[in-house]
């Protein structure tokens, strides 16, 4: 694990965000299965935190991020969105900081420079991210875009068209393939017949790099190097971060198509435990780790409480809001 | 006659047709080992019975799913493709509206495309606004296609079997809220011709024309109004391409008043076409404006209820 | 006021807007050095004036063209994308109907997509059946989008300028047969608000509502019928999303008889929506069936002529 | 030029077909510009005959071909369609052997096992070809599909999805990219940023081979080897045949964006002259070559005459035919 490039305070911060994301999503599992959520079925990124936190950490606030739907929790937390605001979406409460969507991954906020999925069409977001990079380049704003998507998504036509366009215009964008080895019940090897997804970059003539996606620091370093290339005008990079989908595809998926042994193997590779070991090796006292863990748990508990105290977001609210937007558009 | 759910009726149709004709195969994303056979469980047990050569799971590439199904169909195969969610029809729109639908015309009838595309549509609770689409009217401009929207388990079975046996591409819309409803379903070789509406309830006062889930909202409205002596005639379109003009016009001539109900947004929905047909061909029989009860012109899902239908009928009778 | 072709009027609008606002840029396939600036010559000279950063040619990937334009628009750019032929809209349908149109709703109004998509459509002689599409009605179910179909050089300029200044995605349909027609075009900053129809000819007997090229066929029919004392009122929709209900209903109330004419196939065309609007909101003013004169339900192009309109009007008056 | 694999009679036949295609299309240029055609603007493959003839020659009649729109003339001639039938399409006459379309490239005939474009959407045909290969595989018919498309078409999403699907199911198909170095006014290097298009096969894990597309025998041999692989169940191959678009994009294109020097350079590489040299080297007498040339010219002249003697295909004919099909479908 390369750690030289990050200060201890950064490492601690990364650890804190990963943990927060984990605890947040574990709480969602609990709330969902006890019938307390009012949202689109959660599709969680438990076990994949190293990819989103590693990829999106350390950018400038002006840089745009466009996260894969699975992992959006962590991405928003990297952008310092209070957990309460995210929790509101799951609990069907009014968020003050976010648009009132019904799913975190479909949420976009141009103040925080976070572009979520705009439709549920996988791959569509890659094109929009490429467009943001085009906008940045045309406007000479110096912004870089980091966009992530799943392994299964790389089989979509949009992936191909978008990466090609980014190559042709040498856009300031980094593509991160969050290869969690499954797309619903399809193993990546059945859908992608070239061993490494990073090889798909060959088709566009820009670098493709495979990295251990459970090693947050490796992900971070690789993406940061690609960000620098992008900022220097050298164009896109495809980073494949190999991780594993510890969660079922969605919380409604009984996940019967995978062997328990496989999950067990990957549980041992947990990216959070791994970073914990690094921190310990760097001399962080156990106490401080426990402290961070406790703080994260507290923050999530508080987020639930605060969210619950917010007014319900009813379908009527959305109807009213959208009707107002409709009138603005057409009148 | 068995009592089956809509889901079971569909599955029975698929199973029977796959047993009957070895050219029939299923293709789509996550239709085999995922959950109980697909996201909505329709294809449960079919992978086990027919194997991977006839229940074919693909990577996430709907364009290639439909495009390749067209090619295979031209060679005599009879693919039944599943597009998990009607929202995803946009990703194979080109293949449906240009290639599948026009092939027979452009080959002077020589090449046929016996393809069925099943897709789940419609609004449910707590689903993402985006995955709630009723995009059926997009396909009205595609002669060559047939578009089916069943509302009961029996119709589901009979129409799906007809769709699979049809030599033309058929889009088969399955409303998500219907999967769990139960009803009697004739055993064995029960086939309902495509393109025929059905009067699901007779009545003399107002004709209400509806599709899929809305048929049930309309029947509920009919029960409520019936108790007050207002008799709705409920016409279930079942197919929207072609539209069964004859059944519609007969009913309109009888009641002289029409309400059209669908879940899709009002502007540009199927209701517009049905209304225009009536205004063109049965104007002299009409006693009142043709009312559409439909979703508002907003991103989905805000869909009408039986109450909206009751109100529409009342306003019509007051006018 | 200069006398310009439709093509020149469009070019003038593009040039003026590009000069006015550095955020406006053009993007598409073969819009620069090909022929005289694009397949239809609209963008002639713009590459020379504005350079490759503002007249951006792309590989053949319409999905990426529109998808990336959405992203750039969210950052404050104002892309004017060209989709060479309306047939190719199927390849960026997802981006238009879900992403461009819904972004503003899904971000609670925070993100706007000031995008214009220009596309050539309609039937001409000796063109491939396939490249003759009038697919405008597909977009009626996409609130959030605006859809414009000009019929004269002046409208072309005024509406294109309005489209570019609009903060919402606008689909701009240019009928291929119109590019060479000439007409007076106001100089300078001439902007026509989107969403307003125009009465192109006043008349008391029958209202004929039309779009794009068909407006000219209808005007021709009006001249012929006028010589026989039958006065058509010709309403040019200009926008089909939103539809200008007010202008339509006013005209209907005056003439009490309606014909709707478009080139697109009849079933599911814009005429259906216009007819349904009238049957719903002006039924009591109608004296006769609402007639649609449209292409047959076949692959394009078989399109109506002024003669078909004359016949429809005559049949309406006989009835 | 490898020629060992072909008999002299095959070589002669290939020469004859290439010549026929050339003369046919040159005649179309003449007819079009003198206003005698009644068809969609011709998009011709003059100078690119080695690709289509090389790729489609020597298959079994049962094998399916699905040619790129540019080059369809030669493909039909390989399938022994009389030139008169093709000519009918351009002259707006009733063909007895073909569906009454308005463009050769949009014509499909399942008896001759030729699948044309089904719409004008570039890339759509690749998916249909893949489906034919799937149908062949499922039906265990032993058929192989050879499908060609342009360099520009490889930037479409359909290309990506189709090639991936073919790879996943190891379908019996050969993809031939007819790289004529231009897509309308866009140079291939501006649209495809990886030097060789054959490298795009890397993304799907099957072989990609670049071959001199003006060397008909090299194209033929390479495709035949790939056909054998396909027949043996080893899956797809991508063959890139590098040629040059000698014609303008279409007969309405003044073609002002290319340097005359470039065209001149490629004119010297004419694939027909090249095969002629090979035939001469193999001892074919000049007289016989002239004879073949004369026969080709005669055949085209006759095709024009015969086509002209056929009844017009009027829009009303098509309206009637399509109306009849409409009734068949819906009643
Ligand atoms: C075009 C399209 N087809 C199908 C789906 C349904 N779908 C949602 S998530 C998913 C799997 C995505 O796999 P991957 O990209 O690997 O992401 P992961 O879920 O593994 O994070 C599918 C098929 C979709 N959203 N869009
Ligand atoms: C989806 C789509 N976009 C645009 C076009 C318009 N178009 C027709 S041919 C062509 C160029 C094709 O280039 P290439 O694939 O290299 O084939 P070539 O013309 O060079 O033979 C274009 C852009 C189309 N037919 N389909
Ligand atoms: Mg995955
Ligand atoms: Mg080319």
CSV table of N, CA and C in Angstrom, one decimal, chain B residues 232-296:
chain,number,residue,atom,x,y,z
B,232,UNK,N,-71.4,2.5,-16.3
B,232,UNK,CA,-70.3,2.7,-17.3
B,232,UNK,C,-70.1,1.5,-18.1
B,233,UNK,N,-69.8,1.7,-19.4
B,233,UNK,CA,-69.4,0.6,-20.2
B,233,UNK,C,-67.8,0.7,-20.3
B,234,UNK,N,-67.2,-0.3,-19.9
B,234,UNK,CA,-65.7,-0.3,-19.8
B,234,UNK,C,-65.1,-1.1,-20.9
B,235,UNK,N,-64.4,-0.3,-21.8
B,235,UNK,CA,-63.7,-1.0,-22.9
B,235,UNK,C,-62.2,-1.1,-22.6
B,236,UNK,N,-61.7,-2.3,-22.5
B,236,UNK,CA,-60.3,-2.5,-22.3
B,236,UNK,C,-59.7,-2.7,-23.7
B,237,UNK,N,-58.8,-1.7,-24.0
B,237,UNK,CA,-58.2,-1.7,-25.4
B,237,UNK,C,-57.4,-3.0,-25.7
B,238,UNK,N,-56.7,-3.5,-24.7
B,238,UNK,CA,-55.8,-4.7,-24.8
B,238,UNK,C,-54.7,-4.5,-25.9
B,239,UNK,N,-55.0,-4.1,-27.1
B,239,UNK,CA,-54.0,-3.7,-28.0
B,239,UNK,C,-54.1,-2.2,-28.3
B,240,UNK,N,-53.0,-1.5,-28.4
B,240,UNK,CA,-53.1,-0.1,-28.8
B,240,UNK,C,-52.5,0.1,-30.2
B,241,UNK,N,-51.9,-1.0,-30.8
B,241,UNK,CA,-51.5,-0.9,-32.2
B,241,UNK,C,-51.7,-2.4,-32.7
B,242,UNK,N,-52.7,-2.7,-33.5
B,242,UNK,CA,-53.7,-1.7,-34.0
B,242,UNK,C,-54.7,-1.5,-32.9
B,243,UNK,N,-55.4,-0.3,-33.0
B,243,UNK,CA,-56.5,0.0,-32.1
B,243,UNK,C,-57.8,-0.6,-32.7
B,244,UNK,N,-58.6,-1.2,-31.9
B,244,UNK,CA,-59.8,-1.8,-32.3
B,244,UNK,C,-60.9,-0.8,-32.4
B,245,UNK,N,-61.0,-0.2,-33.6
B,245,UNK,CA,-61.9,0.9,-33.9
B,245,UNK,C,-63.3,0.4,-33.8
B,246,UNK,N,-63.6,-0.8,-34.2
B,246,UNK,CA,-65.0,-1.2,-34.3
B,246,UNK,C,-65.6,-1.3,-32.9
B,247,UNK,N,-64.9,-1.9,-32.0
B,247,UNK,CA,-65.5,-2.1,-30.7
B,247,UNK,C,-65.6,-0.7,-30.0
B,248,UNK,N,-64.7,0.2,-30.2
B,248,UNK,CA,-64.8,1.5,-29.6
B,248,UNK,C,-66.0,2.3,-30.2
B,249,UNK,N,-66.1,2.2,-31.5
B,249,UNK,CA,-67.2,3.0,-32.1
B,249,UNK,C,-68.6,2.5,-31.8
B,250,UNK,N,-68.7,1.2,-31.7
B,250,UNK,CA,-69.9,0.6,-31.3
B,250,UNK,C,-70.4,1.0,-29.9
B,251,UNK,N,-69.4,1.1,-29.0
B,251,UNK,CA,-69.7,1.5,-27.7
B,251,UNK,C,-70.1,3.0,-27.6
B,252,UNK,N,-69.3,3.8,-28.4
B,252,UNK,CA,-69.6,5.2,-28.4
B,252,UNK,C,-71.0,5.5,-28.9
B,253,UNK,N,-71.4,4.7,-30.0
B,253,UNK,CA,-72.7,4.9,-30.6
B,253,UNK,C,-73.8,4.6,-29.6
B,254,UNK,N,-73.5,3.7,-28.7
B,254,UNK,CA,-74.5,3.3,-27.7
B,254,UNK,C,-74.6,4.3,-26.6
B,255,UNK,N,-73.4,4.8,-26.0
B,255,UNK,CA,-73.5,5.6,-24.8
B,255,UNK,C,-73.4,7.1,-25.2
B,256,UNK,N,-72.8,7.4,-26.3
B,256,UNK,CA,-72.7,8.8,-26.8
B,256,UNK,C,-71.9,9.7,-25.9
B,257,UNK,N,-71.2,9.1,-24.9
B,257,UNK,CA,-70.3,9.9,-24.1
B,257,UNK,C,-69.0,9.1,-23.8
B,258,UNK,N,-67.9,9.7,-23.8
B,258,UNK,CA,-66.6,9.0,-23.7
B,258,UNK,C,-65.6,9.6,-22.7
B,259,UNK,N,-65.1,8.8,-21.9
B,259,UNK,CA,-63.9,9.1,-21.1
B,259,UNK,C,-62.8,8.1,-21.5
B,260,UNK,N,-61.6,8.6,-21.6
B,260,UNK,CA,-60.5,7.7,-21.9
B,260,UNK,C,-59.5,7.9,-20.8
B,261,UNK,N,-59.0,6.7,-20.3
B,261,UNK,CA,-58.2,6.7,-19.1
B,261,UNK,C,-56.9,6.0,-19.3
B,262,UNK,N,-55.8,6.7,-19.1
B,262,UNK,CA,-54.5,5.9,-19.1
B,262,UNK,C,-53.6,6.6,-18.1
B,263,UNK,N,-52.5,5.8,-17.8
B,263,UNK,CA,-51.6,6.3,-16.8
B,263,UNK,C,-50.5,7.2,-17.4
B,264,UNK,N,-50.2,7.0,-18.7
B,264,UNK,CA,-49.2,7.9,-19.3
B,264,UNK,C,-49.6,9.3,-19.3
B,265,UNK,N,-48.7,10.2,-19.5
B,265,UNK,CA,-48.9,11.6,-19.5
B,265,UNK,C,-50.0,11.9,-20.5
B,266,UNK,N,-50.8,13.0,-20.3
B,266,UNK,CA,-51.9,13.3,-21.1
B,266,UNK,C,-51.4,13.6,-22.6
B,267,UNK,N,-50.5,14.6,-22.6
B,267,UNK,CA,-50.2,15.1,-24.0
B,267,UNK,C,-49.4,14.1,-24.8
B,268,UNK,N,-50.0,13.7,-25.9
B,268,UNK,CA,-49.3,12.7,-26.8
B,268,UNK,C,-49.5,11.3,-26.3
B,269,UNK,N,-50.4,11.1,-25.4
B,269,UNK,CA,-50.6,9.7,-25.0
B,269,UNK,C,-51.6,9.0,-25.9
B,270,UNK,N,-51.8,7.7,-25.7
B,270,UNK,CA,-52.7,6.9,-26.5
B,270,UNK,C,-54.1,7.5,-26.5
B,271,UNK,N,-54.5,8.2,-25.4
B,271,UNK,CA,-55.8,8.8,-25.4
B,271,UNK,C,-56.1,9.8,-26.5
B,272,UNK,N,-55.0,10.5,-26.9
B,272,UNK,CA,-55.1,11.4,-27.9
B,272,UNK,C,-55.6,10.7,-29.2
B,273,UNK,N,-55.0,9.6,-29.5
B,273,UNK,CA,-55.3,8.9,-30.8
B,273,UNK,C,-56.7,8.4,-30.7
B,274,UNK,N,-57.1,7.8,-29.6
B,274,UNK,CA,-58.5,7.3,-29.4
B,274,UNK,C,-59.5,8.4,-29.6
B,275,UNK,N,-59.2,9.5,-28.9
B,275,UNK,CA,-60.1,10.6,-29.0
B,275,UNK,C,-60.2,11.1,-30.4
B,276,UNK,N,-59.1,11.2,-31.1
B,276,UNK,CA,-59.1,11.8,-32.5
B,276,UNK,C,-59.9,10.8,-33.4
B,277,UNK,N,-59.7,9.5,-33.2
B,277,UNK,CA,-60.5,8.5,-34.0
B,277,UNK,C,-62.0,8.8,-33.8
B,278,UNK,N,-62.4,9.0,-32.6
B,278,UNK,CA,-63.8,9.1,-32.3
B,278,UNK,C,-64.3,10.5,-32.9
B,279,UNK,N,-63.5,11.5,-32.7
B,279,UNK,CA,-64.0,12.8,-33.2
B,279,UNK,C,-64.0,12.8,-34.7
B,280,UNK,N,-63.3,11.9,-35.3
B,280,UNK,CA,-63.3,11.9,-36.8
B,280,UNK,C,-64.4,11.0,-37.3
B,281,UNK,N,-64.7,9.9,-36.6
B,281,UNK,CA,-65.5,8.9,-37.2
B,281,UNK,C,-66.9,8.7,-36.5
B,282,UNK,N,-67.0,9.3,-35.3
B,282,UNK,CA,-68.3,9.1,-34.7
B,282,UNK,C,-68.8,10.4,-34.1
B,283,UNK,N,-68.4,11.5,-34.7
B,283,UNK,CA,-68.7,12.8,-34.2
B,283,UNK,C,-70.2,13.0,-34.0
B,284,UNK,N,-71.0,12.5,-35.0
B,284,UNK,CA,-72.4,12.8,-35.0
B,284,UNK,C,-73.1,12.0,-33.8
B,285,UNK,N,-72.4,11.0,-33.3
B,285,UNK,CA,-73.0,10.3,-32.2
B,285,UNK,C,-72.7,10.9,-30.8
B,286,UNK,N,-71.8,11.8,-30.8
B,286,UNK,CA,-71.3,12.3,-29.5
B,286,UNK,C,-72.3,13.3,-28.9
B,287,UNK,N,-72.5,13.2,-27.6
B,287,UNK,CA,-73.3,14.2,-26.9
B,287,UNK,C,-72.5,15.1,-26.0
B,288,UNK,N,-71.2,14.8,-25.9
B,288,UNK,CA,-70.5,15.6,-24.9
B,288,UNK,C,-69.0,15.6,-25.3
B,289,UNK,N,-68.2,16.5,-24.7
B,289,UNK,CA,-66.8,16.5,-25.0
B,289,UNK,C,-66.2,15.1,-24.7
B,290,UNK,N,-65.1,14.8,-25.3
B,290,UNK,CA,-64.3,13.6,-25.0
B,290,UNK,C,-63.3,13.9,-24.0
B,291,UNK,N,-63.4,13.3,-22.8
B,291,UNK,CA,-62.5,13.6,-21.7
B,291,UNK,C,-61.4,12.6,-21.6
B,292,UNK,N,-60.2,13.1,-21.4
B,292,UNK,CA,-59.1,12.2,-21.1
B,292,UNK,C,-58.7,12.3,-19.6
B,293,UNK,N,-58.6,11.2,-19.0
B,293,UNK,CA,-58.1,11.2,-17.6
B,293,UNK,C,-56.7,10.5,-17.7
B,294,UNK,N,-55.7,11.2,-17.4
B,294,UNK,CA,-54.4,10.7,-17.7
B,294,UNK,C,-53.4,11.3,-16.7
B,295,UNK,N,-52.2,10.9,-16.7
B,295,UNK,CA,-51.1,11.5,-15.9
B,295,UNK,C,-50.9,12.9,-16.3
B,296,UNK,N,-50.5,13.8,-15.4
B,296,UNK,CA,-50.2,15.1,-15.7
B,296,UNK,C,-48.9,15.2,-16.6
